[in-house]
Structure formats: structure tokens, C-alpha cells
């Protein structure tokens, strides 16, 4: 296999971005990535646009994004896997470079969500579940994840306070991230006293809909080595699927089988294990999700995710710092951009450019996304 | 590069399929492809679902399709490039196999369109154009292509009768295709006297919205050679883009630059030229489109597409038979399925299994898709 590296990353400000359209958000991230890689647009020979559907009026956004970014006539297309869209876009770009079809590709994750009323977004999100047998009966995203939360509480005695600590940690780091939507720390009491969304999840257990974009530029090893930045190598690319319907799933709702399978594939490809990971970005769509992810990624034993968190092992200075950029909970979750945002964070970490939140000597980074209610999971391993 | 082959194809009946949901359409095509390849579902190690967005309620269809087809926990995701979706899906699958990530992939193009009222579909199709600067002003798909038609008429003297001959030819072959939506030949007078959709395009100059699915199974050369069927090799994979907005395009509207660029890439990769192509499937979304395609793919000189058609060179027995399965005009155009449908037809041709419409001794096949109003084009070359 040809080695493929990340040579540049860019990230827009996430949040309610009334000042920028979809194409303008994409441009912010793309321009920063080009500058970061110190290359020109003419060096990009394909683009992969990653965006979940229906959140804004523009269908087939690759068309308008490629035009606005000056990426015609190079190939472009859309890759979508709900919340894992740009992780899958990165995997696709890796394959396109590795197979020799392209040399340097811009993976652009972008989402414009906040023009829609929140109720409409909830209905749309439900439709990333099975529209024939589940979503018509009220399964919104918080409702889906709430079922996982109650199952974990019932089986392991996990509490709402345990979950709230995820939000406390991630908001603490979000306060140091100028691109985050929420830049104010939060206390456990504020979370527990926030309004109930779907028992046991309170408002501040949930990530927020947001607008935003992130861009990753991947390149063939020969070009990457000639670049100005340390190449960050794509070492593992795990992807797995699970039945979309909860009714079709087996086993307890205290774990995402799909994450375990994607992690196994990624660890195998990169020839590392959970103990080798220095810094991780995991999909904290809800506080409970981050706890499940600790366990499913092998950072903690089943049921002991809350303990890992309480002992501050997932904070800076701990065994495995997780979401030290604020995660989805502080950054906001512009669906198609989230996977690329995680990768951008890891690239900075592995280059030693993460400033205040730098994990000392980080050499191996892991990014994890869950798509929808767990029909997809992607685990990406990067090495410096 | 590793050689990658097509080892099985499947095709649902296209048309107004009130009897089948999206997942059921996908299953029809997938099951037939498995049977054609004489393999089991367990041999498929990833799936790529290709479907344009918004035509039915289900978001992120790969989730529900993979579940219904029994393709969990293998990786799955969605690839979209408007009308070129499954051509791009095939290219992506080729890269995934070629790069060593997977051995055998099912590319499933599927679309469920006819549950929506026709006006709503037209509005949606317009939103595959630029929603900021063009689609709000009335540019539906027929309106877009009508502008190309009038430009060709003005520059080369092309007539409505010339265009009607595309429909006559394709409906003639559609009558021999049991999967086609329209299985009755049509006469020039019927086309010319059908109602005007957007001058100069009449109703029977336009392809119809349809439900349907087609599936292509691609496999690594070592497995393909062990299979029961003659492997059909993927030899060329051209993809290009053009500005989504007409305002952003240069040059006359008598040609699709994007097709020329995709064709150049595909011919170069496969080391063949237009004269080597034995049988072609081109994107006849409207009659004018097929004429432009003749010219842009190098089958005819600029302006002489109508002559090539009138001389019956694109019929069976002619120099380059085109759309002898009926094309979009007779088969219907279930957007995400169309590219895979073309490939399925070519595979049968190159295996010598095309029955009544077999092109004698066909060795090289070309498939061509335009995405949207020409922001994407894909050209795929297959060899036996």
C-alpha cells in the first residue's frame, strides 16, 4: 500500500453562523487548509464533499462547493454517512490516492443547519432512522440515545451525575478553543438543573446543531514528504455498520457493536491497540455516548467508563485525553463537518501545534464517529 | 494497479413501482446480482449505496439498505453525484478494492421517486442547481436542457425532428427490454405532437421519473478469475466537474465541457479512443442530451450528432450502437440507479448475453452519465 498523509487542515468557526452560507463556510475551512499545507488550489486534483442531507435547500452540495472553491474541472462528489460523513470521506479519499487515481484530495466536511427551526431538525434527524418502522413513532436522536443511557444506568448503576462530568470536561476544553460554539465552562449543577430533553438526558447532555466546516488535505507520500509540514500518516481506517433499526440489533443497549467492529479494523490496520493511543477524539453527541465510546474503543472495561472519567484519565495529563478540543458538546455538531473537525484537531496534536491543550509527545491519535443512531461507525488512526 | 472486475449485475424493473419500497427495490437488484455472480451475501465485504437525495422520506439510505440486504456489519455508506451517483459509486468501489481495503463490493444504485407529485420532483431537481442564484428563478431540469437545445439549433440548424429521432430509436429498443418503463415504440409525429414541456422539448423528448434499482458487484482480479462468469474489467474511470451555475460556465451551450474532460480521462486510463468503443450507454435525460453526448464523447464531430443518428450509425448494425437497452428515455430515470443500469447493460453486452440487442463481438463498452445540469460527468470504460 502507498502511504497517504494529511498535509493540511482547516476549520471554520462553528456555531450559529448567520454570516455565512454553506459555500462560504466550506471556503473558510478550505482556504485555511490550503494555507496550512502551503499549497495552491491548482495542486488539488479532486475534492470529496461530505454533508448530511436535507438541512439546507442546496441538494448535491459538491457542485456548488467545488465551483465556489475554484475546484472545477477536477472530479468532485458527495459522500454521506450521517454524523460520520467526513470520516468516511477521508477513508474514500485515502482509497482514491492509494489506488493511484489521484495525488492530492481536499476532503471538505460542511453543514448549514441553523436556518431550520429546531423541531424540523429533530424530525429530520429521526429520518436518519428507519422511516418505515421507527421514526414515525417518535424516535428522535435524543430519544434513541436516552435508551442507551437508561440501559447503562440499569446495568452498571451509571448516574446522571456521571454523565454530566462529560459535559463539564468538554466544556472546560471548549473554552480554550476559539472555533467552539460554546466557550464557557459549565458546572454539574447547571447540567442537572437544565431542562429535560429525553430522560435521563438534560439539555446540557446534548450537543447542539451548528453551522460549520472543516477541511483535510490528503496527499500521496511522495508529495507529502516534499511539503512544508510534518506529514501526519493515515494509519488505520475502520468502518462498520449495524442495522439501522433498533429492532434489528442484537445484544444489550449498553454498547455499540458497530464501534467495536470499526475499532478492531482500525487497530488491526494500524497495528496498534487502545493502550497505544495518545490522544482521542470521540463522538460525544450526548454525554452517555462518550462513556460508551470509552468502553467500546477499549479505553475502559464495560461499565467502567464513568470511573475512567471521574479519575480524570480522559483529561490532559491523564492516561488517554479525550476531546480536549471540546468535542461535539462544546464545539457544536455541524453533522458533515464533525469527522473532519476531529481529524483537524488530531493533526494539530500530532504536529505539536495544539497550544494550551497539547498532549505532550502525542504520536498516535484516534478519531471516532458514530453515524446516526449507530448504523455506521468510523475509527481513524493517525500517526506522526 | 490491481485489476478490478465486475462479476455480477442485477436490475429491477424500472417504472412506477407502487409494489416496492426503496429497500425492496434494492433487494431485487442485489439478489439478481448475487445470483448472476453465483456468490453469497457473505462474500460481499462492503456496500456502496448510490441514491440522489430528497426523493423519498428515508435519509441516509445505506443504513436501511444494508440492513435489509443482510450486509451488516460490513462497511456501507452513501455516494451521491445527482444523476451520476452510481457511476461515481462504481469508481469509489474500484478505488476501495484497488487500494486493498476491500475484496468484493456491492454497488447499489436505487431511487424511489414516484411517491412525490411531479411538480415537487421538478422543484427538487432544480435544487440540484445553485439554490442561491439560479433555481429560485425557475430553472427546472427541462428548462436547463432546453437552453442547450436552442443553442444547438441556433448554431447547427438542429431541428425538433432531429431530436425526436433519439426518442424513436430508444423507445424502439426499450420495447425489447423487459425492465424498461416504456415498452412501446413511438413515432416522430407522436413526439412532435406531444405537449410542450420547455421549448423546444416536448413531453416525449424527456425521460421520466421512475422507481428502480441496479446493482454491480466488483471484485479483485484474483477472486474474479475464480468466479463462474467471464470477468468484465473496469478499464477507464473518468470523472470531471463543471460550475454548477450556468453563469459560471464558459464557452457555447452546444457542448458539455464536463463530458469531454471525463471522456479524456477515461480514454487515457483505458488506452482506447472513441473509435474503439463497440457499444455505448449515454445519458439521454432529454433527446438533445444524447446528441450532445455523441459529439462530446467523440463519436461525431461538433454539430454532426444529428447526422450520425439519422444515418442509423447509433443503432444496432451501425458504427457505434448507443442505448440499445432503451436509454433513460425508455427505461425511465430512477436517478441513483441509472449509472448502475447502464453498467449492467454493458456487462451483458460484453459477455455476449444481450439477446435480441446483442452487438456482435462487443469487446469495449462505454457508459456516460451527466450529473444534474452538468456539474458532474462520469465516463466508464469496460473491457471483456
XYZ file of C-alpha atoms in Angstrom:
768
model
C 0.000 0.000 0.000
C 1.062 3.533 -0.770
C 1.303 5.654 2.317
C -1.084 8.576 2.386
C -0.610 11.603 4.616
C -2.556 14.601 5.795
C -0.671 17.705 4.715
C -3.081 20.450 5.691
C -6.145 21.117 7.816
C -8.582 23.988 8.134
C -11.529 24.722 10.386
C -14.243 27.367 10.335
C -15.760 28.796 13.450
C -18.671 26.502 14.447
C -21.974 27.853 15.725
C -24.964 29.799 14.527
C -23.292 31.335 11.514
C -25.873 33.724 10.095
C -22.965 35.475 8.412
C -22.015 32.613 6.102
C -23.722 30.401 3.544
C -22.842 26.733 3.009
C -20.344 27.576 0.287
C -18.760 30.328 2.375
C -18.324 28.009 5.356
C -16.639 25.486 3.063
C -14.357 28.207 1.735
C -13.249 29.293 5.222
C -12.094 25.791 6.048
C -10.624 25.109 2.621
C -8.639 28.341 2.480
C -7.160 27.693 5.907
C -6.234 24.147 4.884
C -4.503 25.346 1.716
C -2.565 27.935 3.718
C -1.706 25.328 6.325
C -0.356 22.976 3.649
C 1.310 25.884 1.857
C -0.060 24.772 -1.495
C -2.294 26.329 -4.134
C -5.744 25.271 -5.271
C -4.172 24.047 -8.520
C -2.402 21.318 -6.528
C -5.735 19.764 -5.574
C -6.763 17.181 -8.134
C -10.101 16.100 -6.639
C -12.481 17.054 -3.874
C -14.817 14.986 -1.725
C -17.670 16.922 -0.149
C -19.191 15.431 2.981
C -22.503 16.751 4.144
C -25.612 15.159 5.597
C -28.720 15.811 3.558
C -31.855 17.950 3.983
C -30.503 20.536 6.454
C -30.470 23.301 3.878
C -32.024 23.846 0.477
C -28.961 23.015 -1.628
C -29.037 19.479 -2.972
C -25.833 17.830 -4.215
C -23.587 20.413 -2.494
C -20.352 19.205 -4.097
C -21.430 21.058 -7.240
C -21.712 24.437 -5.603
C -18.791 23.928 -3.205
C -16.387 22.891 -5.975
C -17.458 25.892 -8.048
C -17.092 28.375 -5.204
C -13.720 26.993 -4.165
C -12.340 27.075 -7.717
C -12.108 23.301 -7.889
C -13.534 22.835 -11.395
C -12.928 20.888 -13.577
C -11.421 18.407 -11.098
C -13.569 15.452 -10.028
C -15.876 16.080 -7.098
C -18.757 14.204 -5.472
C -20.651 13.773 -2.206
C -20.074 11.171 0.471
C -22.599 10.783 3.243
C -22.821 8.592 6.328
C -24.856 10.821 8.648
C -22.656 12.083 11.530
C -19.727 10.027 10.202
C -19.813 11.629 6.754
C -16.401 13.257 6.678
C -14.685 10.319 8.392
C -15.988 8.192 5.529
C -14.976 10.926 3.092
C -11.427 10.706 4.418
C -11.435 6.922 4.005
C -12.686 7.335 0.438
C -10.006 9.923 -0.332
C -7.354 7.608 1.108
C -8.522 4.879 -1.279
C -8.568 7.249 -4.255
C -4.972 8.294 -3.566
C -3.810 4.823 -2.623
C -5.279 3.347 -5.794
C -3.432 5.866 -7.946
C -6.456 7.766 -9.272
C -5.469 10.977 -7.517
C -2.459 12.567 -5.841
C -3.894 15.255 -3.570
C -7.511 15.494 -2.439
C -9.432 18.035 -0.377
C -11.972 16.406 1.930
C -14.486 19.079 2.859
C -16.986 18.441 5.630
C -19.630 21.128 5.744
C -23.077 21.654 7.192
C -25.517 24.558 7.373
C -28.160 23.569 9.922
C -29.365 26.549 11.856
C -31.636 28.050 9.223
C -34.225 25.399 10.040
C -36.367 25.531 13.174
C -35.125 23.113 15.817
C -38.285 20.920 15.678
C -37.775 20.414 11.973
C -34.166 19.388 12.560
C -35.295 16.857 15.160
C -37.756 15.365 12.688
C -35.067 15.200 10.000
C -32.625 13.565 12.385
C -35.217 10.934 13.186
C -35.409 10.197 9.478
C -31.795 9.012 9.617
C -33.502 6.142 11.416
C -35.846 3.700 9.709
C -38.719 5.768 8.298
C -40.929 2.752 7.800
C -40.851 1.117 11.220
C -39.283 3.542 13.704
C -39.090 7.274 13.036
C -42.855 7.739 12.563
C -43.241 6.602 16.170
C -41.233 9.441 17.679
C -37.644 8.286 17.754
C -35.664 11.496 17.620
C -31.904 11.415 18.224
C -32.106 12.293 21.942
C -34.780 9.614 22.395
C -32.591 6.988 20.737
C -29.534 7.771 22.854
C -31.628 8.105 26.004
C -32.477 4.414 25.661
C -28.766 3.592 25.660
C -28.326 5.807 28.720
C -31.076 4.117 30.722
C -29.717 0.685 29.771
C -26.236 1.669 31.015
C -27.755 3.079 34.223
C -29.749 -0.090 34.817
C -26.874 -2.449 34.168
C -23.948 -0.595 35.725
C -25.506 1.933 38.078
C -24.318 4.872 35.987
C -25.896 8.133 37.167
C -26.892 11.447 35.629
C -24.019 12.993 37.610
C -21.571 10.559 35.958
C -22.787 11.650 32.553
C -22.730 15.322 33.444
C -18.981 15.055 34.024
C -18.503 14.502 30.283
C -20.095 17.856 29.623
C -18.048 19.520 32.369
C -14.813 18.205 30.882
C -15.654 19.017 27.293
C -16.965 22.490 28.034
C -13.796 23.170 30.036
C -11.681 22.426 26.959
C -14.136 24.112 24.607
C -13.424 27.324 26.492
C -9.889 27.152 25.108
C -11.000 26.518 21.509
C -11.753 29.699 19.556
C -13.706 27.681 16.941
C -16.067 26.155 19.504
C -19.721 27.166 19.640
C -19.735 27.231 23.471
C -16.710 28.792 25.092
C -17.856 28.893 28.685
C -17.180 26.180 31.262
C -20.210 24.628 32.901
C -20.833 23.099 36.352
C -22.505 19.778 37.181
C -25.401 21.552 38.892
C -26.126 23.632 35.798
C -26.330 20.470 33.714
C -28.533 18.606 36.154
C -30.872 21.559 36.512
C -31.144 22.212 32.770
C -34.422 21.175 31.134
C -35.102 17.540 30.451
C -34.858 16.612 26.773
C -35.413 12.865 26.945
C -34.947 11.112 30.283
C -32.222 10.881 31.541
C -30.672 13.372 29.108
C -30.854 17.052 30.062
C -30.269 19.928 27.687
C -26.570 20.178 28.535
C -26.080 16.457 27.987
C -26.774 17.085 24.307
C -24.578 18.534 21.590
C -26.070 21.429 19.632
C -26.968 21.766 15.963
C -24.481 24.088 14.333
C -23.154 25.510 11.090
C -19.561 24.881 10.221
C -16.926 23.321 8.009
C -13.592 21.567 8.314
C -11.188 20.554 5.587
C -8.494 17.890 5.405
C -5.988 17.739 2.573
C -4.581 14.281 1.928
C -1.678 13.559 -0.333
C 0.433 10.758 -1.722
C 3.553 10.060 0.337
C 5.998 11.437 -2.235
C 4.292 14.809 -2.329
C 3.662 14.813 1.413
C 7.342 14.356 2.153
C 8.211 17.348 -0.025
C 5.692 19.576 1.782
C 6.498 22.170 4.393
C 4.661 20.488 7.256
C 5.372 17.207 9.043
C 3.172 14.690 7.240
C 0.643 13.031 9.530
C 0.098 9.494 8.290
C -3.269 7.831 7.945
C -2.532 4.513 9.613
C -5.898 2.878 10.289
C -9.318 3.236 8.703
C -12.047 1.173 10.333
C -15.627 1.335 9.161
C -18.540 -0.882 10.155
C -22.313 -0.944 10.012
C -25.164 -2.040 12.214
C -28.865 -2.460 11.480
C -30.453 0.969 11.194
C -33.466 -0.184 13.173
C -33.089 -0.817 16.886
C -35.425 -3.767 16.418
C -32.818 -5.354 14.150
C -29.998 -5.151 16.695
C -28.805 -7.874 18.973
C -27.288 -7.673 22.429
C -27.648 -5.153 25.232
C -28.044 -1.420 24.620
C -25.038 -0.694 26.812
C -22.596 -0.866 23.927
C -22.294 -0.011 20.250
C -21.192 -3.194 18.484
C -20.558 -1.035 15.431
C -17.888 0.991 17.246
C -16.148 -2.162 18.440
C -16.039 -3.564 14.922
C -14.750 -0.344 13.381
C -12.141 -0.044 16.138
C -10.974 -3.612 15.618
C -10.496 -2.962 11.904
C -8.633 0.303 12.515
C -6.365 -1.077 15.255
C -5.586 -4.090 13.064
C -4.702 -1.971 10.051
C -2.520 0.400 12.089
C -1.046 -2.411 14.210
C -1.700 -0.634 17.478
C -4.026 -1.216 20.401
C -6.088 1.086 22.624
C -3.126 1.407 25.002
C -1.016 2.956 22.258
C -3.389 5.852 21.627
C -2.040 9.138 22.992
C -4.978 11.400 22.207
C -8.518 10.683 21.062
C -11.485 12.465 19.594
C -14.679 10.512 20.134
C -18.276 11.068 19.158
C -19.898 12.763 22.165
C -23.240 13.500 20.551
C -24.605 13.053 24.070
C -22.735 12.648 27.321
C -23.685 8.968 27.509
C -22.168 8.416 24.063
C -18.698 9.431 25.218
C -18.937 6.987 28.132
C -19.997 4.134 25.838
C -17.190 5.060 23.468
C -14.534 4.748 26.196
C -15.688 1.186 26.712
C -16.226 0.268 23.053
C -12.861 1.673 21.967
C -11.064 -0.300 24.673
C -10.058 2.630 26.891
C -12.164 1.239 29.753
C -13.756 -2.099 30.614
C -17.537 -2.474 30.096
C -19.298 -0.472 32.787
C -16.182 1.322 33.955
C -16.373 4.298 31.587
C -17.720 6.605 34.331
C -14.805 5.636 36.596
C -12.219 6.429 33.903
C -13.809 9.845 33.552
C -14.166 10.518 37.289
C -10.499 9.670 37.791
C -9.653 12.332 35.189
C -7.866 9.795 32.999
C -9.512 11.324 29.904
C -8.320 14.832 30.759
C -4.995 16.424 29.895
C -2.353 14.679 31.956
C -4.487 11.525 32.200
C -3.908 8.155 30.582
C -5.877 8.967 27.442
C -7.010 12.580 26.925
C -10.328 12.623 25.032
C -11.990 15.539 23.255
C -9.565 18.132 24.541
C -10.843 20.452 21.792
C -14.268 20.473 23.438
C -15.851 17.611 21.484
C -19.248 17.888 19.878
C -20.667 19.100 23.193
C -18.653 22.320 23.227
C -17.835 22.730 19.541
C -21.374 22.081 18.297
C -22.176 19.377 15.767
C -22.434 20.555 12.155
C -23.064 16.966 11.099
C -20.993 16.665 7.914
C -18.105 18.681 9.354
C -17.667 16.861 12.650
C -15.468 13.995 11.455
C -13.119 16.366 9.652
C -13.044 18.635 12.699
C -11.847 15.725 14.836
C -9.124 14.897 12.323
C -8.035 18.549 12.172
C -7.654 18.543 15.957
C -5.602 15.351 15.913
C -3.316 16.626 13.172
C -2.501 19.696 15.271
C -1.884 17.453 18.284
C 0.427 15.117 16.390
C 2.348 18.064 14.975
C 2.722 19.530 18.460
C 0.741 22.620 17.470
C -2.142 22.270 19.919
C -1.043 25.072 22.246
C -2.803 25.136 25.627
C -4.325 21.699 25.130
C -1.265 19.947 23.710
C -0.871 16.329 24.807
C 2.840 16.012 25.430
C 4.614 13.778 22.954
C 1.448 12.643 21.202
C 2.355 10.225 18.417
C -0.821 8.214 17.866
C -4.253 9.811 17.542
C -7.670 8.180 17.259
C -10.858 9.703 15.858
C -14.230 8.033 16.243
C -17.618 8.853 14.747
C -20.988 7.249 15.079
C -23.347 7.812 12.161
C -26.998 8.346 13.039
C -28.153 6.141 15.847
C -25.315 3.734 15.231
C -25.870 2.322 11.768
C -22.344 3.435 10.888
C -19.147 3.865 12.910
C -15.773 5.037 11.677
C -12.488 4.842 13.563
C -9.441 6.563 12.103
C -5.907 6.210 13.424
C -3.246 8.788 12.656
C 0.474 8.632 13.359
C 3.113 11.311 13.227
C -2.666 -1.091 -10.235
C -4.671 -4.140 -9.281
C -7.194 -5.090 -11.899
C -10.779 -4.917 -10.723
C -13.623 -6.708 -12.478
C -17.382 -6.765 -12.480
C -18.505 -10.255 -11.569
C -22.253 -9.814 -11.275
C -25.059 -7.431 -12.202
C -28.708 -7.152 -11.255
C -31.550 -4.894 -12.322
C -35.047 -4.324 -11.003
C -37.964 -3.459 -13.215
C -37.986 0.353 -13.604
C -41.191 2.380 -13.542
C -43.934 3.405 -11.160
C -43.334 0.682 -8.605
C -46.127 1.072 -6.083
C -45.453 -2.532 -5.144
C -41.962 -1.962 -3.765
C -40.296 0.275 -1.183
C -36.774 1.658 -1.554
C -35.268 -1.262 0.351
C -37.266 -3.791 -1.660
C -36.142 -2.278 -4.952
C -32.541 -2.502 -3.753
C -33.078 -6.112 -2.782
C -34.443 -7.068 -6.214
C -31.327 -5.780 -7.924
C -28.940 -7.094 -5.284
C -30.413 -10.603 -5.247
C -30.195 -10.828 -9.017
C -26.578 -9.631 -8.937
C -25.624 -12.232 -6.316
C -27.284 -14.957 -8.383
C -25.595 -13.661 -11.514
C -22.186 -13.773 -9.807
C -23.042 -17.106 -8.199
C -21.833 -15.906 -4.810
C -23.419 -15.488 -1.387
C -24.033 -12.324 0.599
C -21.232 -13.383 2.947
C -18.757 -12.834 0.095
C -19.573 -9.126 -0.021
C -17.259 -7.201 2.287
C -18.638 -3.692 1.759
C -21.518 -1.932 0.060
C -21.781 1.488 -1.551
C -25.304 2.850 -1.807
C -25.911 5.437 -4.513
C -29.069 7.466 -4.347
C -29.894 11.097 -5.004
C -31.395 12.840 -2.004
C -34.868 14.122 -1.066
C -36.987 11.937 -3.371
C -38.355 9.860 -0.524
C -38.526 10.208 3.238
C -35.601 7.932 4.104
C -32.421 9.860 4.814
C -29.039 8.100 4.685
C -30.430 5.093 2.793
C -27.264 2.976 3.074
C -28.322 2.235 6.656
C -31.650 0.717 5.773
C -30.469 -0.885 2.531
C -27.518 -2.634 4.192
C -29.802 -3.892 6.965
C -32.470 -5.193 4.587
C -29.918 -6.873 2.338
C -28.160 -8.584 5.229
C -24.984 -6.559 4.720
C -24.261 -5.734 8.369
C -21.717 -5.415 9.898
C -19.757 -4.745 6.712
C -18.881 -1.120 5.895
C -21.510 0.803 3.988
C -22.064 4.440 3.066
C -23.726 6.720 0.535
C -22.202 8.244 -2.576
C -24.101 10.921 -4.441
C -23.468 12.884 -7.609
C -27.020 13.546 -8.785
C -27.768 11.540 -11.952
C -24.187 10.223 -11.975
C -24.414 8.792 -8.452
C -23.885 5.129 -9.195
C -21.197 5.779 -11.811
C -19.303 7.599 -9.073
C -20.169 4.784 -6.667
C -18.536 2.328 -9.057
C -15.428 4.493 -9.268
C -15.294 4.669 -5.475
C -15.686 0.899 -5.173
C -12.915 0.400 -7.727
C -10.619 2.547 -5.576
C -11.580 0.701 -2.385
C -10.723 -2.652 -3.994
C -7.672 -1.359 -5.802
C -6.282 0.157 -2.618
C -6.630 -3.146 -0.768
C -9.298 -2.074 1.721
C -11.871 -4.481 0.297
C -12.066 -7.522 -1.967
C -15.666 -7.605 -3.201
C -18.115 -4.713 -3.087
C -21.781 -4.349 -3.998
C -22.553 -1.003 -5.627
C -26.279 -0.449 -5.271
C -27.961 2.353 -7.188
C -31.512 2.878 -6.025
C -34.203 5.526 -6.204
C -37.830 5.762 -5.157
C -39.244 8.853 -6.874
C -42.846 8.374 -7.810
C -44.407 8.846 -4.394
C -43.920 12.585 -4.775
C -46.127 14.700 -7.017
C -44.411 15.585 -10.274
C -44.291 19.350 -9.517
C -42.462 18.655 -6.285
C -39.934 16.494 -8.124
C -39.338 19.305 -10.612
C -38.688 21.732 -7.778
C -36.300 19.279 -6.131
C -34.461 18.688 -9.396
C -33.991 22.421 -9.770
C -32.348 22.411 -6.355
C -29.559 20.276 -7.811
C -28.745 23.621 -9.438
C -27.492 26.619 -7.493
C -30.199 27.435 -4.929
C -28.808 30.882 -4.262
C -28.554 32.332 -7.755
C -30.448 30.076 -10.172
C -33.085 27.627 -9.002
C -35.283 30.248 -7.307
C -35.719 31.798 -10.752
C -37.375 28.787 -12.322
C -34.605 26.635 -13.702
C -36.058 23.150 -13.669
C -34.195 20.332 -15.421
C -36.166 20.566 -18.697
C -35.601 24.331 -18.723
C -31.860 23.898 -18.282
C -31.536 21.356 -21.084
C -33.878 23.330 -23.328
C -31.300 26.123 -23.340
C -28.703 23.676 -24.628
C -31.176 22.522 -27.268
C -31.924 26.018 -28.561
C -28.195 26.799 -28.648
C -27.544 23.680 -30.749
C -30.456 24.572 -33.039
C -29.183 28.115 -33.486
C -25.601 27.122 -34.167
C -26.015 23.973 -36.238
C -29.564 24.086 -37.557
C -30.610 21.076 -35.479
C -34.389 20.579 -35.549
C -37.045 19.166 -33.271
C -37.380 16.302 -35.779
C -33.655 15.540 -35.384
C -34.090 15.313 -31.649
C -37.247 13.228 -31.895
C -35.244 10.523 -33.670
C -33.371 9.864 -30.406
C -36.661 9.028 -28.740
C -37.765 6.889 -31.681
C -34.557 4.868 -31.529
C -34.516 4.463 -27.764
C -38.182 3.576 -27.483
C -37.681 1.002 -30.241
C -35.016 -0.734 -28.149
C -36.913 -0.183 -24.910
C -39.671 -2.321 -26.379
C -37.228 -5.245 -26.211
C -36.189 -4.573 -22.606
C -38.489 -6.171 -20.028
C -37.092 -3.872 -17.298
C -37.936 -0.684 -19.212
C -40.693 1.634 -18.023
C -41.947 2.217 -21.586
C -42.107 -0.825 -23.798
C -43.931 0.589 -26.793
C -42.220 2.078 -29.845
C -43.100 5.664 -30.687
C -43.297 7.606 -33.966
C -41.811 11.016 -34.752
C -45.284 12.549 -35.168
C -46.343 11.404 -31.702
C -43.296 13.074 -30.200
C -43.756 16.311 -32.097
C -47.426 16.474 -31.215
C -46.897 15.701 -27.517
C -47.298 18.630 -25.148
C -44.572 21.213 -24.869
C -42.542 20.972 -21.653
C -39.931 23.662 -22.260
C -39.340 24.845 -25.799
C -38.114 23.047 -27.863
C -38.520 19.959 -25.683
C -41.813 18.095 -25.914
C -43.054 15.531 -23.398
C -41.573 12.608 -25.314
C -38.197 14.323 -25.567
C -37.900 13.913 -21.796
C -37.035 10.887 -19.717
C -39.488 10.041 -16.942
C -39.084 9.949 -13.177
C -39.105 6.351 -12.071
C -38.516 3.943 -9.218
C -35.836 1.323 -9.638
C -32.535 -0.187 -8.654
C -29.491 -1.731 -10.263
C -26.574 -3.474 -8.626
C -22.995 -4.081 -9.726
C -20.661 -6.415 -7.885
C -16.980 -5.588 -8.285
C -14.178 -7.823 -7.200
C -10.417 -8.078 -7.014
C -8.853 -9.797 -10.031
C -7.857 -12.961 -8.177
C -11.397 -13.612 -6.996
C -12.916 -12.505 -10.291
C -10.853 -15.035 -12.232
C -12.073 -17.839 -9.958
C -15.729 -16.864 -10.500
C -18.185 -18.608 -12.774
C -18.695 -15.695 -15.153
C -16.298 -14.036 -17.594
C -14.904 -11.090 -15.609
C -15.644 -7.749 -17.230
C -12.744 -5.431 -16.480
C -13.085 -1.848 -15.372
C -10.606 -0.193 -17.697
C -11.293 3.531 -17.539
C -12.862 5.775 -14.920
C -13.178 9.410 -15.933
C -14.819 11.953 -13.694
C -14.915 15.723 -14.075
C -16.800 18.722 -12.760
C -18.137 21.973 -14.116
C -19.511 25.027 -12.338
C -22.981 24.214 -11.015
C -24.277 27.599 -12.110
C -24.737 28.281 -15.797
C -23.482 31.790 -15.100
C -20.157 30.305 -14.066
C -19.620 28.367 -17.297
C -17.544 29.396 -20.227
C -17.990 28.610 -23.902
C -21.059 27.883 -26.015
C -24.032 25.892 -24.713
C -23.715 23.445 -27.573
C -21.394 21.162 -25.681
C -20.755 19.820 -22.184
C -17.117 20.519 -21.404
C -17.520 18.256 -18.392
C -18.285 15.250 -20.605
C -15.245 15.941 -22.779
C -12.979 16.086 -19.746
C -14.368 12.927 -18.190
C -14.092 11.132 -21.536
C -10.498 12.238 -21.996
C -9.592 10.865 -18.575
C -11.386 7.568 -19.189
C -9.953 7.046 -22.694
C -6.479 7.832 -21.374
C -6.746 5.405 -18.487
C -8.118 2.621 -20.700
C -5.791 3.443 -23.595
C -8.549 3.455 -26.160
C -10.242 6.114 -28.260
C -13.836 6.738 -29.339
C -13.283 4.602 -32.418
C -12.534 1.571 -30.274
C -15.871 1.635 -28.465
C -18.196 -1.148 -29.630
C -21.280 -0.289 -27.615
C -22.222 2.757 -25.550
C -24.729 3.809 -22.939
C -25.033 7.565 -22.772
C -27.066 9.924 -20.633
C -30.216 10.687 -22.673
C -32.039 12.628 -19.980
C -33.504 14.533 -22.900
C -33.220 13.813 -26.610
C -30.857 16.771 -27.076
C -28.549 15.342 -24.427
C -27.884 12.192 -26.429
C -26.989 14.293 -29.473
C -24.577 16.447 -27.466
C -23.090 13.297 -25.973
C -22.299 11.829 -29.423
C -20.252 14.929 -30.097
C -18.665 15.296 -26.677
C -17.654 11.633 -26.467
C -16.005 11.817 -29.890
C -18.482 9.662 -31.806
C -19.377 12.600 -34.047
C -17.869 15.981 -34.910
C -19.379 19.101 -33.304
C -22.752 19.764 -34.949
C -22.917 16.417 -36.707
C -24.610 14.419 -33.963
C -27.981 14.564 -35.723
C -26.404 13.216 -38.916
C -24.827 10.264 -37.083
C -28.258 9.446 -35.694
C -30.152 9.940 -38.961
C -27.702 7.616 -40.727
C -28.553 4.959 -38.131
C -24.925 4.685 -37.041
C -26.023 4.586 -33.394
C -28.430 1.710 -33.978
C -27.669 -1.984 -33.967
C -25.545 -2.716 -37.020
C -24.261 0.866 -37.078
C -20.791 2.137 -36.293
C -21.472 2.700 -32.606
C -24.745 1.381 -31.181
C -25.951 3.663 -28.375
C -28.574 2.968 -25.712
C -29.746 -0.273 -27.248
C -31.396 -1.080 -23.901
C -33.729 1.893 -24.371
C -31.692 4.508 -22.523
C -33.187 6.769 -19.905
C -35.934 7.706 -22.350
C -37.436 4.221 -22.495
C -36.171 2.745 -19.236
C -37.128 5.719 -17.067
C -34.619 7.538 -14.885
C -34.543 6.464 -11.238
C -31.720 8.907 -10.640
C -29.394 6.946 -8.362
C -29.914 3.701 -10.276
C -29.272 4.955 -13.793
C -25.476 4.713 -13.838
C -25.547 1.169 -12.497
C -28.272 0.275 -15.010
C -26.003 1.390 -17.856
C -23.128 -0.682 -16.485
C -25.397 -3.725 -16.098
C -26.367 -3.418 -19.759
C -22.750 -3.149 -20.880
C -21.707 -6.166 -18.821
C -24.371 -8.285 -20.544
C -23.217 -6.956 -23.921
C -19.552 -7.695 -23.262
C -20.431 -11.194 -22.054
C -22.480 -11.777 -25.198
C -25.655 -12.209 -23.152
C -27.665 -9.312 -24.592
C -30.033 -11.470 -26.638
C -32.064 -9.565 -29.242
C -29.996 -6.413 -28.876
C -26.550 -8.026 -28.780
C -23.843 -6.020 -30.529
C -21.822 -8.665 -32.324
C -18.369 -9.165 -30.925
C -18.582 -6.256 -28.482
C -15.320 -6.005 -26.549
C -15.217 -2.398 -25.362
C -18.185 -0.678 -23.724
C -18.606 2.935 -22.646
C -21.040 4.321 -20.080
C -21.622 8.031 -19.663
C -23.579 9.978 -17.061
C -24.182 13.654 -16.587
C -24.960 14.705 -13.020
C -27.567 17.430 -12.609
C -27.317 20.097 -15.235
C -23.726 19.167 -15.948
C -21.817 19.886 -12.770
C -20.562 16.289 -12.868
C -19.849 13.845 -15.679
C -18.622 10.287 -15.397
C -17.326 8.114 -18.221
C -16.632 4.448 -17.526
C -14.905 2.077 -19.944
C -15.305 -1.668 -19.636
C -13.447 -4.400 -21.486
C -14.134 -8.116 -21.764
